[in-house]
PDB file of C-alpha atoms and ligand atoms in Angstrom:
ATOM      1  CA  MET D   1     -50.788   3.337  -0.661  1.00 66.00           C
ATOM      2  CA  ASP D   2     -50.326   0.004   1.085  1.00 94.00           C
ATOM      3  CA  LEU D   3     -52.834  -1.750  -1.207  1.00 98.00           C
ATOM      4  CA  LYS D   4     -51.293  -0.581  -4.475  1.00 97.00           C
ATOM      5  CA  GLY D   5     -51.665  -3.239  -7.155  1.00 96.00           C
ATOM      6  CA  LYS D   6     -54.026  -5.348  -5.027  1.00 98.00           C
ATOM      7  CA  ARG D   7     -57.272  -6.537  -6.629  1.00 98.00           C
ATOM      8  CA  ALA D   8     -60.400  -6.322  -4.498  1.00 99.00           C
ATOM      9  CA  VAL D   9     -64.039  -7.399  -4.773  1.00 99.00           C
ATOM     10  CA  VAL D  10     -66.599  -5.577  -2.603  1.00 99.00           C
ATOM     11  CA  THR D  11     -70.224  -6.768  -2.542  1.00 99.00           C
ATOM     12  CA  GLY D  12     -73.152  -4.470  -1.803  1.00 98.00           C
ATOM     13  CA  ALA D  13     -70.968  -1.518  -2.777  1.00 98.00           C
ATOM     14  CA  GLY D  14     -73.676   0.744  -4.204  1.00 98.00           C
ATOM     15  CA  GLN D  15     -74.247   2.673  -0.995  1.00 97.00           C
ATOM     16  CA  GLY D  16     -73.621   2.768   2.739  1.00 96.00           C
ATOM     17  CA  ILE D  17     -70.776   0.775   4.257  1.00 98.00           C
ATOM     18  CA  GLY D  18     -69.921  -1.096   1.024  1.00 98.00           C
ATOM     19  CA  ARG D  19     -69.481   2.152  -0.893  1.00 98.00           C
ATOM     20  CA  ALA D  20     -67.233   3.559   1.848  1.00 98.00           C
ATOM     21  CA  ILE D  21     -65.160   0.359   1.807  1.00 99.00           C
ATOM     22  CA  ALA D  22     -64.725   0.538  -1.979  1.00 99.00           C
ATOM     23  CA  LEU D  23     -63.599   4.169  -1.792  1.00 98.00           C
ATOM     24  CA  LYS D  24     -61.206   3.491   1.100  1.00 98.00           C
ATOM     25  CA  LEU D  25     -59.557   0.523  -0.650  1.00 98.00           C
ATOM     26  CA  ALA D  26     -59.201   2.658  -3.785  1.00 98.00           C
ATOM     27  CA  GLN D  27     -57.616   5.493  -1.771  1.00 98.00           C
ATOM     28  CA  ARG D  28     -55.081   2.932  -0.573  1.00 98.00           C
ATOM     29  CA  GLY D  29     -54.349   1.999  -4.198  1.00 98.00           C
ATOM     30  CA  ALA D  30     -56.438  -1.132  -4.862  1.00 98.00           C
ATOM     31  CA  ASP D  31     -58.219  -1.863  -8.140  1.00 98.00           C
ATOM     32  CA  LEU D  32     -61.808  -2.908  -7.689  1.00 98.00           C
ATOM     33  CA  ILE D  33     -64.748  -4.978  -8.769  1.00 98.00           C
ATOM     34  CA  VAL D  34     -67.780  -3.368  -7.159  1.00 98.00           C
ATOM     35  CA  ASP D  35     -70.946  -5.434  -6.961  1.00 98.00           C
ATOM     36  CA  ASP D  36     -74.493  -4.476  -6.080  1.00 98.00           C
ATOM     37  CA  ILE D  37     -77.985  -5.650  -6.920  1.00 98.00           C
ATOM     38  CA  ASN D  38     -78.847  -2.024  -7.748  1.00 98.00           C
ATOM     39  CA  PRO D  39     -77.522  -1.046 -11.219  1.00 98.00           C
ATOM     40  CA  GLN D  40     -77.717   2.726 -10.649  1.00 98.00           C
ATOM     41  CA  THR D  41     -75.859   2.918  -7.360  1.00 98.00           C
ATOM     42  CA  VAL D  42     -73.149   0.431  -8.295  1.00 98.00           C
ATOM     43  CA  LYS D  43     -72.299   2.370 -11.465  1.00 98.00           C
ATOM     44  CA  ARG D  44     -72.035   5.545  -9.403  1.00 98.00           C
ATOM     45  CA  THR D  45     -69.641   3.897  -6.946  1.00 98.00           C
ATOM     46  CA  ALA D  46     -67.497   2.598  -9.827  1.00 98.00           C
ATOM     47  CA  GLN D  47     -67.267   6.143 -11.224  1.00 98.00           C
ATOM     48  CA  GLU D  48     -66.317   7.516  -7.800  1.00 98.00           C
ATOM     49  CA  VAL D  49     -63.561   4.901  -7.511  1.00 98.00           C
ATOM     50  CA  GLN D  50     -62.253   5.677 -10.996  1.00 98.00           C
ATOM     51  CA  ALA D  51     -62.113   9.364 -10.042  1.00 98.00           C
ATOM     52  CA  LEU D  52     -59.621   8.362  -7.331  1.00 97.00           C
ATOM     53  CA  GLY D  53     -57.313   7.024 -10.038  1.00 97.00           C
ATOM     54  CA  THR D  54     -57.691   3.259  -9.687  1.00 98.00           C
ATOM     55  CA  LYS D  55     -59.525   0.746 -11.871  1.00 98.00           C
ATOM     56  CA  ALA D  56     -63.159  -0.076 -11.099  1.00 98.00           C
ATOM     57  CA  PHE D  57     -65.608  -2.387 -12.828  1.00 98.00           C
ATOM     58  CA  ALA D  58     -69.266  -2.483 -11.821  1.00 98.00           C
ATOM     59  CA  VAL D  59     -71.081  -5.822 -11.762  1.00 98.00           C
ATOM     60  CA  VAL D  60     -74.816  -6.017 -11.131  1.00 98.00           C
ATOM     61  CA  ALA D  61     -75.180  -9.287  -9.265  1.00 98.00           C
ATOM     62  CA  ASP D  62     -77.337 -10.779  -6.530  1.00 99.00           C
ATOM     63  CA  VAL D  63     -74.955 -12.524  -4.133  1.00 99.00           C
ATOM     64  CA  SER D  64     -77.624 -15.067  -3.196  1.00 99.00           C
ATOM     65  CA  GLN D  65     -77.544 -16.479  -6.753  1.00 98.00           C
ATOM     66  CA  ARG D  66     -74.627 -18.760  -7.590  1.00 98.00           C
ATOM     67  CA  ALA D  67     -74.726 -17.847 -11.298  1.00 98.00           C
ATOM     68  CA  ASP D  68     -74.517 -14.132 -10.433  1.00 99.00           C
ATOM     69  CA  VAL D  69     -71.502 -14.696  -8.188  1.00 99.00           C
ATOM     70  CA  GLU D  70     -69.848 -16.737 -10.948  1.00 98.00           C
ATOM     71  CA  GLU D  71     -70.223 -13.634 -13.125  1.00 98.00           C
ATOM     72  CA  ILE D  72     -68.486 -11.457 -10.477  1.00 98.00           C
ATOM     73  CA  VAL D  73     -65.533 -13.862 -10.458  1.00 98.00           C
ATOM     74  CA  LYS D  74     -65.467 -14.033 -14.266  1.00 98.00           C
ATOM     75  CA  VAL D  75     -65.267 -10.252 -14.543  1.00 98.00           C
ATOM     76  CA  ALA D  76     -62.575 -10.110 -11.836  1.00 98.00           C
ATOM     77  CA  LEU D  77     -60.431 -12.635 -13.702  1.00 98.00           C
ATOM     78  CA  ARG D  78     -60.989 -11.006 -17.083  1.00 98.00           C
ATOM     79  CA  GLU D  79     -60.460  -7.401 -16.016  1.00 98.00           C
ATOM     80  CA  LEU D  80     -58.042  -7.637 -13.079  1.00 98.00           C
ATOM     81  CA  GLY D  81     -56.463 -11.080 -13.562  1.00 98.00           C
ATOM     82  CA  GLY D  82     -57.380 -12.325 -10.074  1.00 98.00           C
ATOM     83  CA  VAL D  83     -58.624 -11.425  -6.602  1.00 98.00           C
ATOM     84  CA  ASP D  84     -56.465 -10.610  -3.560  1.00 98.00           C
ATOM     85  CA  ILE D  85     -59.147  -9.121  -1.290  1.00 99.00           C
ATOM     86  CA  LEU D  86     -62.783 -10.164  -0.920  1.00 99.00           C
ATOM     87  CA  VAL D  87     -65.109  -8.045   1.212  1.00 99.00           C
ATOM     88  CA  ASN D  88     -68.417  -9.809   1.835  1.00 99.00           C
ATOM     89  CA  ASN D  89     -70.519  -6.789   2.755  1.00 98.00           C
ATOM     90  CA  ALA D  90     -73.914  -7.185   1.029  1.00 98.00           C
ATOM     91  CA  GLY D  91     -76.614  -7.675   3.624  1.00 98.00           C
ATOM     92  CA  ILE D  92     -80.291  -6.987   4.197  1.00 97.00           C
ATOM     93  CA  ALA D  93     -82.816  -6.873   7.034  1.00 95.00           C
ATOM     94  CA  ARG D  94     -86.471  -7.932   6.841  1.00 96.00           C
ATOM     95  CA  SER D  95     -87.756  -7.089  10.311  1.00 94.00           C
ATOM     96  CA  ALA D  96     -90.633  -8.813  12.090  1.00 97.00           C
ATOM     97  CA  LEU D  97     -91.308 -10.116  15.565  1.00 98.00           C
ATOM     98  CA  LEU D  98     -90.814 -13.871  15.863  1.00 98.00           C
ATOM     99  CA  LEU D  99     -94.522 -14.739  15.862  1.00 98.00           C
ATOM    100  CA  ARG D 100     -95.057 -12.769  12.643  1.00 98.00           C
ATOM    101  CA  LEU D 101     -91.879 -13.767  10.866  1.00 98.00           C
ATOM    102  CA  LYS D 102     -92.737 -15.277   7.493  1.00 98.00           C
ATOM    103  CA  ASP D 103     -90.850 -18.069   5.717  1.00 98.00           C
ATOM    104  CA  GLU D 104     -90.042 -15.647   2.897  1.00 98.00           C
ATOM    105  CA  GLN D 105     -88.484 -13.123   5.310  1.00 98.00           C
ATOM    106  CA  TRP D 106     -86.417 -15.840   6.952  1.00 98.00           C
ATOM    107  CA  ASP D 107     -85.245 -17.269   3.628  1.00 98.00           C
ATOM    108  CA  GLU D 108     -84.499 -13.931   1.986  1.00 98.00           C
ATOM    109  CA  VAL D 109     -82.289 -12.725   4.833  1.00 98.00           C
ATOM    110  CA  LEU D 110     -80.473 -16.035   5.269  1.00 99.00           C
ATOM    111  CA  ASN D 111     -79.968 -16.339   1.510  1.00 99.00           C
ATOM    112  CA  VAL D 112     -78.416 -12.904   1.053  1.00 99.00           C
ATOM    113  CA  ASN D 113     -76.541 -12.548   4.347  1.00 98.00           C
ATOM    114  CA  LEU D 114     -75.225 -16.083   4.753  1.00 98.00           C
ATOM    115  CA  LYS D 115     -75.544 -18.071   1.542  1.00 98.00           C
ATOM    116  CA  GLY D 116     -74.211 -15.029  -0.334  1.00 99.00           C
ATOM    117  CA  ILE D 117     -71.036 -15.112   1.744  1.00 99.00           C
ATOM    118  CA  PHE D 118     -70.741 -18.857   1.162  1.00 99.00           C
ATOM    119  CA  TYR D 119     -71.024 -18.443  -2.638  1.00 99.00           C
ATOM    120  CA  CYS D 120     -68.609 -15.503  -2.853  1.00 99.00           C
ATOM    121  CA  THR D 121     -66.024 -17.155  -0.626  1.00 99.00           C
ATOM    122  CA  GLN D 122     -66.276 -20.582  -2.262  1.00 99.00           C
ATOM    123  CA  LEU D 123     -65.953 -19.157  -5.783  1.00 98.00           C
ATOM    124  CA  VAL D 124     -63.124 -16.708  -5.032  1.00 98.00           C
ATOM    125  CA  ALA D 125     -61.103 -19.090  -2.834  1.00 98.00           C
ATOM    126  CA  PRO D 126     -59.629 -21.216  -5.692  1.00 98.00           C
ATOM    127  CA  GLN D 127     -57.862 -18.108  -7.069  1.00 97.00           C
ATOM    128  CA  MET D 128     -56.501 -17.211  -3.675  1.00 98.00           C
ATOM    129  CA  ILE D 129     -55.373 -20.796  -3.020  1.00 98.00           C
ATOM    130  CA  LYS D 130     -53.557 -20.872  -6.358  1.00 98.00           C
ATOM    131  CA  GLN D 131     -51.674 -17.653  -5.619  1.00 98.00           C
ATOM    132  CA  ARG D 132     -51.136 -18.566  -1.927  1.00 98.00           C
ATOM    133  CA  TYR D 133     -52.426 -15.151  -0.874  1.00 98.00           C
ATOM    134  CA  GLY D 134     -55.766 -13.707   0.086  1.00 98.00           C
ATOM    135  CA  LYS D 135     -57.688 -11.536   2.523  1.00 98.00           C
ATOM    136  CA  ILE D 136     -61.347 -12.289   3.149  1.00 99.00           C
ATOM    137  CA  ILE D 137     -63.329  -9.871   5.305  1.00 99.00           C
ATOM    138  CA  ASN D 138     -66.922 -10.635   6.277  1.00 99.00           C
ATOM    139  CA  ILE D 139     -69.312  -7.979   7.553  1.00 99.00           C
ATOM    140  CA  SER D 140     -71.351  -9.435  10.406  1.00 99.00           C
ATOM    141  CA  SER D 141     -73.174  -7.297  13.015  1.00 98.00           C
ATOM    142  CA  ILE D 142     -73.070  -6.799  16.761  1.00 98.00           C
ATOM    143  CA  TYR D 143     -76.583  -8.278  16.685  1.00 97.00           C
ATOM    144  CA  GLY D 144     -74.911 -11.588  15.800  1.00 98.00           C
ATOM    145  CA  ARG D 145     -73.538 -11.626  19.357  1.00 98.00           C
ATOM    146  CA  ILE D 146     -76.237  -9.872  21.401  1.00 98.00           C
ATOM    147  CA  GLY D 147     -79.442 -10.569  19.420  1.00 97.00           C
ATOM    148  CA  THR D 148     -82.231  -8.027  18.971  1.00 94.00           C
ATOM    149  CA  ILE D 149     -86.002  -7.787  19.150  1.00 94.00           C
ATOM    150  CA  GLY D 150     -87.704  -7.995  15.760  1.00 95.00           C
ATOM    151  CA  ASP D 151     -84.753  -9.247  13.738  1.00 96.00           C
ATOM    152  CA  ALA D 152     -84.213 -12.902  14.730  1.00 98.00           C
ATOM    153  CA  ASN D 153     -83.564 -13.823  11.089  1.00 98.00           C
ATOM    154  CA  TYR D 154     -80.961 -11.054  10.735  1.00 98.00           C
ATOM    155  CA  ALA D 155     -79.234 -11.855  14.043  1.00 98.00           C
ATOM    156  CA  ALA D 156     -79.157 -15.573  13.182  1.00 98.00           C
ATOM    157  CA  SER D 157     -77.555 -14.819   9.812  1.00 99.00           C
ATOM    158  CA  LYS D 158     -74.955 -12.545  11.412  1.00 98.00           C
ATOM    159  CA  ALA D 159     -74.136 -15.130  14.101  1.00 99.00           C
ATOM    160  CA  GLY D 160     -73.820 -17.702  11.319  1.00 99.00           C
ATOM    161  CA  ILE D 161     -71.133 -15.533   9.737  1.00 99.00           C
ATOM    162  CA  VAL D 162     -69.030 -16.003  12.886  1.00 99.00           C
ATOM    163  CA  GLY D 163     -69.038 -19.807  12.590  1.00 98.00           C
ATOM    164  CA  PHE D 164     -68.424 -19.585   8.860  1.00 99.00           C
ATOM    165  CA  THR D 165     -65.530 -17.127   9.286  1.00 99.00           C
ATOM    166  CA  LYS D 166     -63.753 -19.232  11.902  1.00 99.00           C
ATOM    167  CA  SER D 167     -64.215 -22.490   9.972  1.00 99.00           C
ATOM    168  CA  VAL D 168     -62.985 -21.060   6.690  1.00 99.00           C
ATOM    169  CA  ALA D 169     -60.114 -19.300   8.504  1.00 99.00           C
ATOM    170  CA  ARG D 170     -58.991 -22.723   9.767  1.00 99.00           C
ATOM    171  CA  GLU D 171     -59.374 -24.348   6.332  1.00 98.00           C
ATOM    172  CA  LEU D 172     -57.561 -21.672   4.334  1.00 99.00           C
ATOM    173  CA  ALA D 173     -54.798 -20.709   6.781  1.00 98.00           C
ATOM    174  CA  ARG D 174     -52.381 -23.182   5.179  1.00 98.00           C
ATOM    175  CA  TYR D 175     -52.672 -21.226   1.913  1.00 98.00           C
ATOM    176  CA  ASN D 176     -51.730 -17.885   3.499  1.00 98.00           C
ATOM    177  CA  ILE D 177     -55.316 -16.666   3.337  1.00 99.00           C
ATOM    178  CA  ASN D 178     -56.592 -14.557   6.243  1.00 99.00           C
ATOM    179  CA  VAL D 179     -60.308 -14.687   7.008  1.00 99.00           C
ATOM    180  CA  ASN D 180     -61.724 -12.237   9.536  1.00 99.00           C
ATOM    181  CA  ALA D 181     -65.046 -10.580  10.338  1.00 99.00           C
ATOM    182  CA  ILE D 182     -66.222  -7.226  11.612  1.00 99.00           C
ATOM    183  CA  MET D 183     -69.252  -6.663  13.800  1.00 98.00           C
ATOM    184  CA  PRO D 184     -70.380  -3.068  13.230  1.00 98.00           C
ATOM    185  CA  GLY D 185     -72.599  -1.353  15.780  1.00 97.00           C
ATOM    186  CA  LEU D 186     -74.896   1.513  14.799  1.00 96.00           C
ATOM    187  CA  ILE D 187     -73.603   2.922  11.525  1.00 97.00           C
ATOM    188  CA  ASP D 188     -75.232   5.837   9.728  1.00 96.00           C
ATOM    189  CA  THR D 189     -76.510   4.290   6.472  1.00 94.00           C
ATOM    190  CA  PRO D 190     -79.913   3.865   4.763  1.00 87.00           C
ATOM    191  CA  LEU D 191     -80.222   0.518   6.621  1.00 82.00           C
ATOM    192  CA  LEU D 192     -79.966   2.255  10.011  1.00 87.00           C
ATOM    193  CA  ARG D 193     -82.288   5.065   8.934  1.00 86.00           C
ATOM    194  CA  GLY D 194     -84.974   2.380   8.533  1.00 83.00           C
ATOM    195  CA  ILE D 195     -85.161   2.044  12.354  1.00 85.00           C
ATOM    196  CA  PRO D 196     -87.915   4.252  13.884  1.00 88.00           C
ATOM    197  CA  ASP D 197     -86.514   7.195  15.870  1.00 91.00           C
ATOM    198  CA  LYS D 198     -88.177   6.181  19.140  1.00 92.00           C
ATOM    199  CA  TYR D 199     -86.075   2.989  19.123  1.00 89.00           C
ATOM    200  CA  LEU D 200     -82.939   4.491  17.608  1.00 91.00           C
ATOM    201  CA  GLN D 201     -82.413   7.479  19.927  1.00 92.00           C
ATOM    202  CA  PRO D 202     -82.154   5.474  23.179  1.00 94.00           C
ATOM    203  CA  MET D 203     -79.679   3.130  21.488  1.00 93.00           C
ATOM    204  CA  ILE D 204     -77.473   6.032  20.413  1.00 94.00           C
ATOM    205  CA  GLU D 205     -77.542   7.440  23.963  1.00 95.00           C
ATOM    206  CA  ASP D 206     -76.157   4.096  25.101  1.00 96.00           C
ATOM    207  CA  VAL D 207     -73.033   4.290  22.905  1.00 98.00           C
ATOM    208  CA  PRO D 208     -70.034   5.163  25.146  1.00 98.00           C
ATOM    209  CA  LEU D 209     -68.342   7.155  22.370  1.00 97.00           C
ATOM    210  CA  GLY D 210     -71.565   9.161  22.132  1.00 94.00           C
ATOM    211  CA  ARG D 211     -72.343   8.964  18.430  1.00 94.00           C
ATOM    212  CA  VAL D 212     -73.374   6.613  15.655  1.00 96.00           C
ATOM    213  CA  GLY D 213     -70.532   5.367  13.491  1.00 98.00           C
ATOM    214  CA  LYS D 214     -69.785   6.644  10.016  1.00 98.00           C
ATOM    215  CA  PRO D 215     -69.417   4.139   7.156  1.00 98.00           C
ATOM    216  CA  GLU D 216     -65.757   5.241   7.040  1.00 98.00           C
ATOM    217  CA  ASP D 217     -65.276   3.960  10.612  1.00 98.00           C
ATOM    218  CA  ILE D 218     -65.916   0.454   9.275  1.00 98.00           C
ATOM    219  CA  ALA D 219     -64.012   1.038   6.031  1.00 98.00           C
ATOM    220  CA  ASN D 220     -60.865   1.996   7.988  1.00 98.00           C
ATOM    221  CA  VAL D 221     -60.887  -1.333   9.826  1.00 98.00           C
ATOM    222  CA  VAL D 222     -61.535  -3.237   6.588  1.00 98.00           C
ATOM    223  CA  ALA D 223     -58.540  -1.480   4.998  1.00 98.00           C
ATOM    224  CA  PHE D 224     -56.396  -2.594   7.947  1.00 98.00           C
ATOM    225  CA  LEU D 225     -57.579  -6.222   7.704  1.00 98.00           C
ATOM    226  CA  ALA D 226     -56.997  -6.129   3.937  1.00 98.00           C
ATOM    227  CA  SER D 227     -53.402  -5.015   4.435  1.00 98.00           C
ATOM    228  CA  ASP D 228     -50.311  -6.997   5.368  1.00 97.00           C
ATOM    229  CA  ASP D 229     -50.253  -5.149   8.707  1.00 97.00           C
ATOM    230  CA  ALA D 230     -52.939  -7.679   9.706  1.00 98.00           C
ATOM    231  CA  SER D 231     -51.113 -10.733   8.344  1.00 97.00           C
ATOM    232  CA  TYR D 232     -51.026 -12.478  11.760  1.00 98.00           C
ATOM    233  CA  MET D 233     -54.795 -12.164  12.224  1.00 98.00           C
ATOM    234  CA  THR D 234     -57.206 -14.857  11.159  1.00 99.00           C
ATOM    235  CA  GLY D 235     -60.546 -16.039  12.511  1.00 99.00           C
ATOM    236  CA  ALA D 236     -60.852 -12.777  14.447  1.00 98.00           C
ATOM    237  CA  ILE D 237     -64.183 -11.059  15.005  1.00 98.00           C
ATOM    238  CA  LEU D 238     -63.632  -7.330  15.523  1.00 98.00           C
ATOM    239  CA  GLU D 239     -66.370  -5.248  17.149  1.00 98.00           C
ATOM    240  CA  VAL D 240     -66.500  -1.702  15.771  1.00 98.00           C
ATOM    241  CA  THR D 241     -69.305  -0.233  17.820  1.00 98.00           C
ATOM    242  CA  GLY D 242     -68.114   2.865  19.675  1.00 98.00           C
ATOM    243  CA  GLY D 243     -68.190   0.613  22.727  1.00 98.00           C
ATOM    244  CA  TRP D 244     -71.919  -0.124  22.393  1.00 97.00           C
ATOM    245  CA  ASN D 245     -72.797  -3.391  24.156  1.00 94.00           C
ATOM    246  CA  MET D 246     -69.179  -4.148  24.921  1.00 95.00           C
TER     247      MET D 246
HETATM  248  P1  NAP P 301     -77.332  -0.629   2.988  1.00 55.12           P
HETATM  249  O1  NAP P 301     -77.168   0.847   3.094  1.00 55.12           O
HETATM  250  O2  NAP P 301     -78.711  -1.190   2.868  1.00 55.12           O
HETATM  251  O3  NAP P 301     -76.421  -1.143   1.772  1.00 55.12           O
HETATM  252  C1  NAP P 301     -76.395  -2.502   1.398  1.00 55.12           C
HETATM  253  C2  NAP P 301     -76.177  -2.582  -0.090  1.00 55.12           C
HETATM  254  O4  NAP P 301     -76.226  -3.972  -0.461  1.00 55.12           O
HETATM  255  C3  NAP P 301     -77.273  -1.878  -0.889  1.00 55.12           C
HETATM  256  O5  NAP P 301     -76.700  -1.137  -1.929  1.00 55.12           O
HETATM  257  C4  NAP P 301     -78.116  -3.031  -1.394  1.00 55.12           C
HETATM  258  O6  NAP P 301     -78.799  -2.771  -2.600  1.00 55.12           O
HETATM  259  C5  NAP P 301     -77.077  -4.091  -1.596  1.00 55.12           C
HETATM  260  N1  NAP P 301     -77.662  -5.424  -1.675  1.00 55.12           N
HETATM  261  C6  NAP P 301     -78.799  -5.866  -1.064  1.00 55.12           C
HETATM  262  N2  NAP P 301     -79.046  -7.137  -1.391  1.00 55.12           N
HETATM  263  C7  NAP P 301     -78.038  -7.511  -2.225  1.00 55.12           C
HETATM  264  C8  NAP P 301     -77.742  -8.709  -2.910  1.00 55.12           C
HETATM  265  N3  NAP P 301     -78.541  -9.775  -2.811  1.00 55.12           N
HETATM  266  N4  NAP P 301     -76.658  -8.770  -3.696  1.00 55.12           N
HETATM  267  C9  NAP P 301     -75.848  -7.693  -3.828  1.00 55.12           C
HETATM  268  N5  NAP P 301     -76.083  -6.517  -3.212  1.00 55.12           N
HETATM  269  C10 NAP P 301     -77.168  -6.441  -2.407  1.00 55.12           C
HETATM  270  O7  NAP P 301     -76.672  -1.347   4.235  1.00 55.12           O
HETATM  271  P2  NAP P 301     -75.380  -0.964   5.118  1.00 55.12           P
HETATM  272  O8  NAP P 301     -75.858  -0.358   6.374  1.00 55.12           O
HETATM  273  O9  NAP P 301     -74.365  -0.273   4.293  1.00 55.12           O
HETATM  274  O10 NAP P 301     -74.904  -2.434   5.488  1.00 55.12           O
HETATM  275  C11 NAP P 301     -73.794  -3.076   4.889  1.00 55.12           C
HETATM  276  C12 NAP P 301     -73.467  -4.312   5.704  1.00 55.12           C
HETATM  277  O11 NAP P 301     -73.180  -3.922   7.055  1.00 55.12           O
HETATM  278  C13 NAP P 301     -74.634  -5.302   5.795  1.00 55.12           C
HETATM  279  O12 NAP P 301     -74.136  -6.619   5.772  1.00 55.12           O
HETATM  280  C14 NAP P 301     -75.243  -4.992   7.150  1.00 55.12           C
HETATM  281  O13 NAP P 301     -75.923  -6.084   7.688  1.00 55.12           O
HETATM  282  C15 NAP P 301     -73.995  -4.649   7.949  1.00 55.12           C
HETATM  283  N6  NAP P 301     -74.263  -3.858   9.154  1.00 55.12           N
HETATM  284  C16 NAP P 301     -74.781  -2.595   9.073  1.00 55.12           C
HETATM  285  C17 NAP P 301     -75.001  -1.877  10.238  1.00 55.12           C
HETATM  286  C18 NAP P 301     -75.554  -0.466  10.239  1.00 55.12           C
HETATM  287  O14 NAP P 301     -75.817   0.074  11.326  1.00 55.12           O
HETATM  288  N7  NAP P 301     -75.753   0.177   9.114  1.00 55.12           N
HETATM  289  C19 NAP P 301     -74.732  -2.448  11.474  1.00 55.12           C
HETATM  290  C20 NAP P 301     -74.214  -3.736  11.522  1.00 55.12           C
HETATM  291  C21 NAP P 301     -73.983  -4.433  10.342  1.00 55.12           C
HETATM  292  P3  NAP P 301     -80.194  -1.943  -2.598  1.00 55.12           P
HETATM  293  O15 NAP P 301     -79.810  -0.519  -2.689  1.00 55.12           O
HETATM  294  O16 NAP P 301     -80.916  -2.428  -3.799  1.00 55.12           O
HETATM  295  O17 NAP P 301     -80.886  -2.297  -1.329  1.00 55.12           O
END
């Protein structure tokens, strides 16, 4: 229970990787604010966390809206008294080949995946600075390093997270705040299931460990980065891919 008494915010926690992260942090003893844009799924995650014996409060908020993120922080302060761990997980894909990519698809993906991380980090950071303690973990993607056909907007947003993570890690280091990012590979979630099988199967065959990842594979690494075992890590970008595209 190395996170006992710690207060965590996880965005996009209604399903997939975010849900697994919320459950893992709760298993380690953390109390949680779980956010999602989807009211049904986020309530379900909060109930699952509570069943593990820690506190959980569901907030329905769109991370790309500053006012919504202000609400997340308000609830965290009111219900938990502060934030020790922020996991910026919410992310979307709106796939199209470059020549067909619409302004709306570009803006939507950049707004959720990148501006959302900016808002959450900027609004949570003052608490962490005040208490001289914080762990910020950003969920990027291996596509942020290698790129991919049909998702230039997504890959650009995930590469942007790398620059953001390293810059904020430098800025906040003096306050004992660690800022790191994870680049997942192919992880079995509704997002991945959106990829047509004829593209997905060859990719899976190319993974040295021979399987897609489980959401828990990412959650385990988040739990490590959220703990004091990782206190000498900042600005690191960890690839959790089963060796895919190493
Ligand atoms: P997912 O199954 O689609 O879950 C993402 C969750 O975020 C959903 O519950 C979604 O709500 C929510 N969400 C979407 N827009 C939001 C917003 N504006 N504000 C708050 N919540 C929002 O995706 P996932 O596979 O778990 O992915 C989680 C993160 O890992 C993402 O950042 C993704 O880019 C990254 N990642 C995933 C993989 C993979 O293979 N799965 C690989 C690399 C990186 P709805 O239910 O309404 O959509």
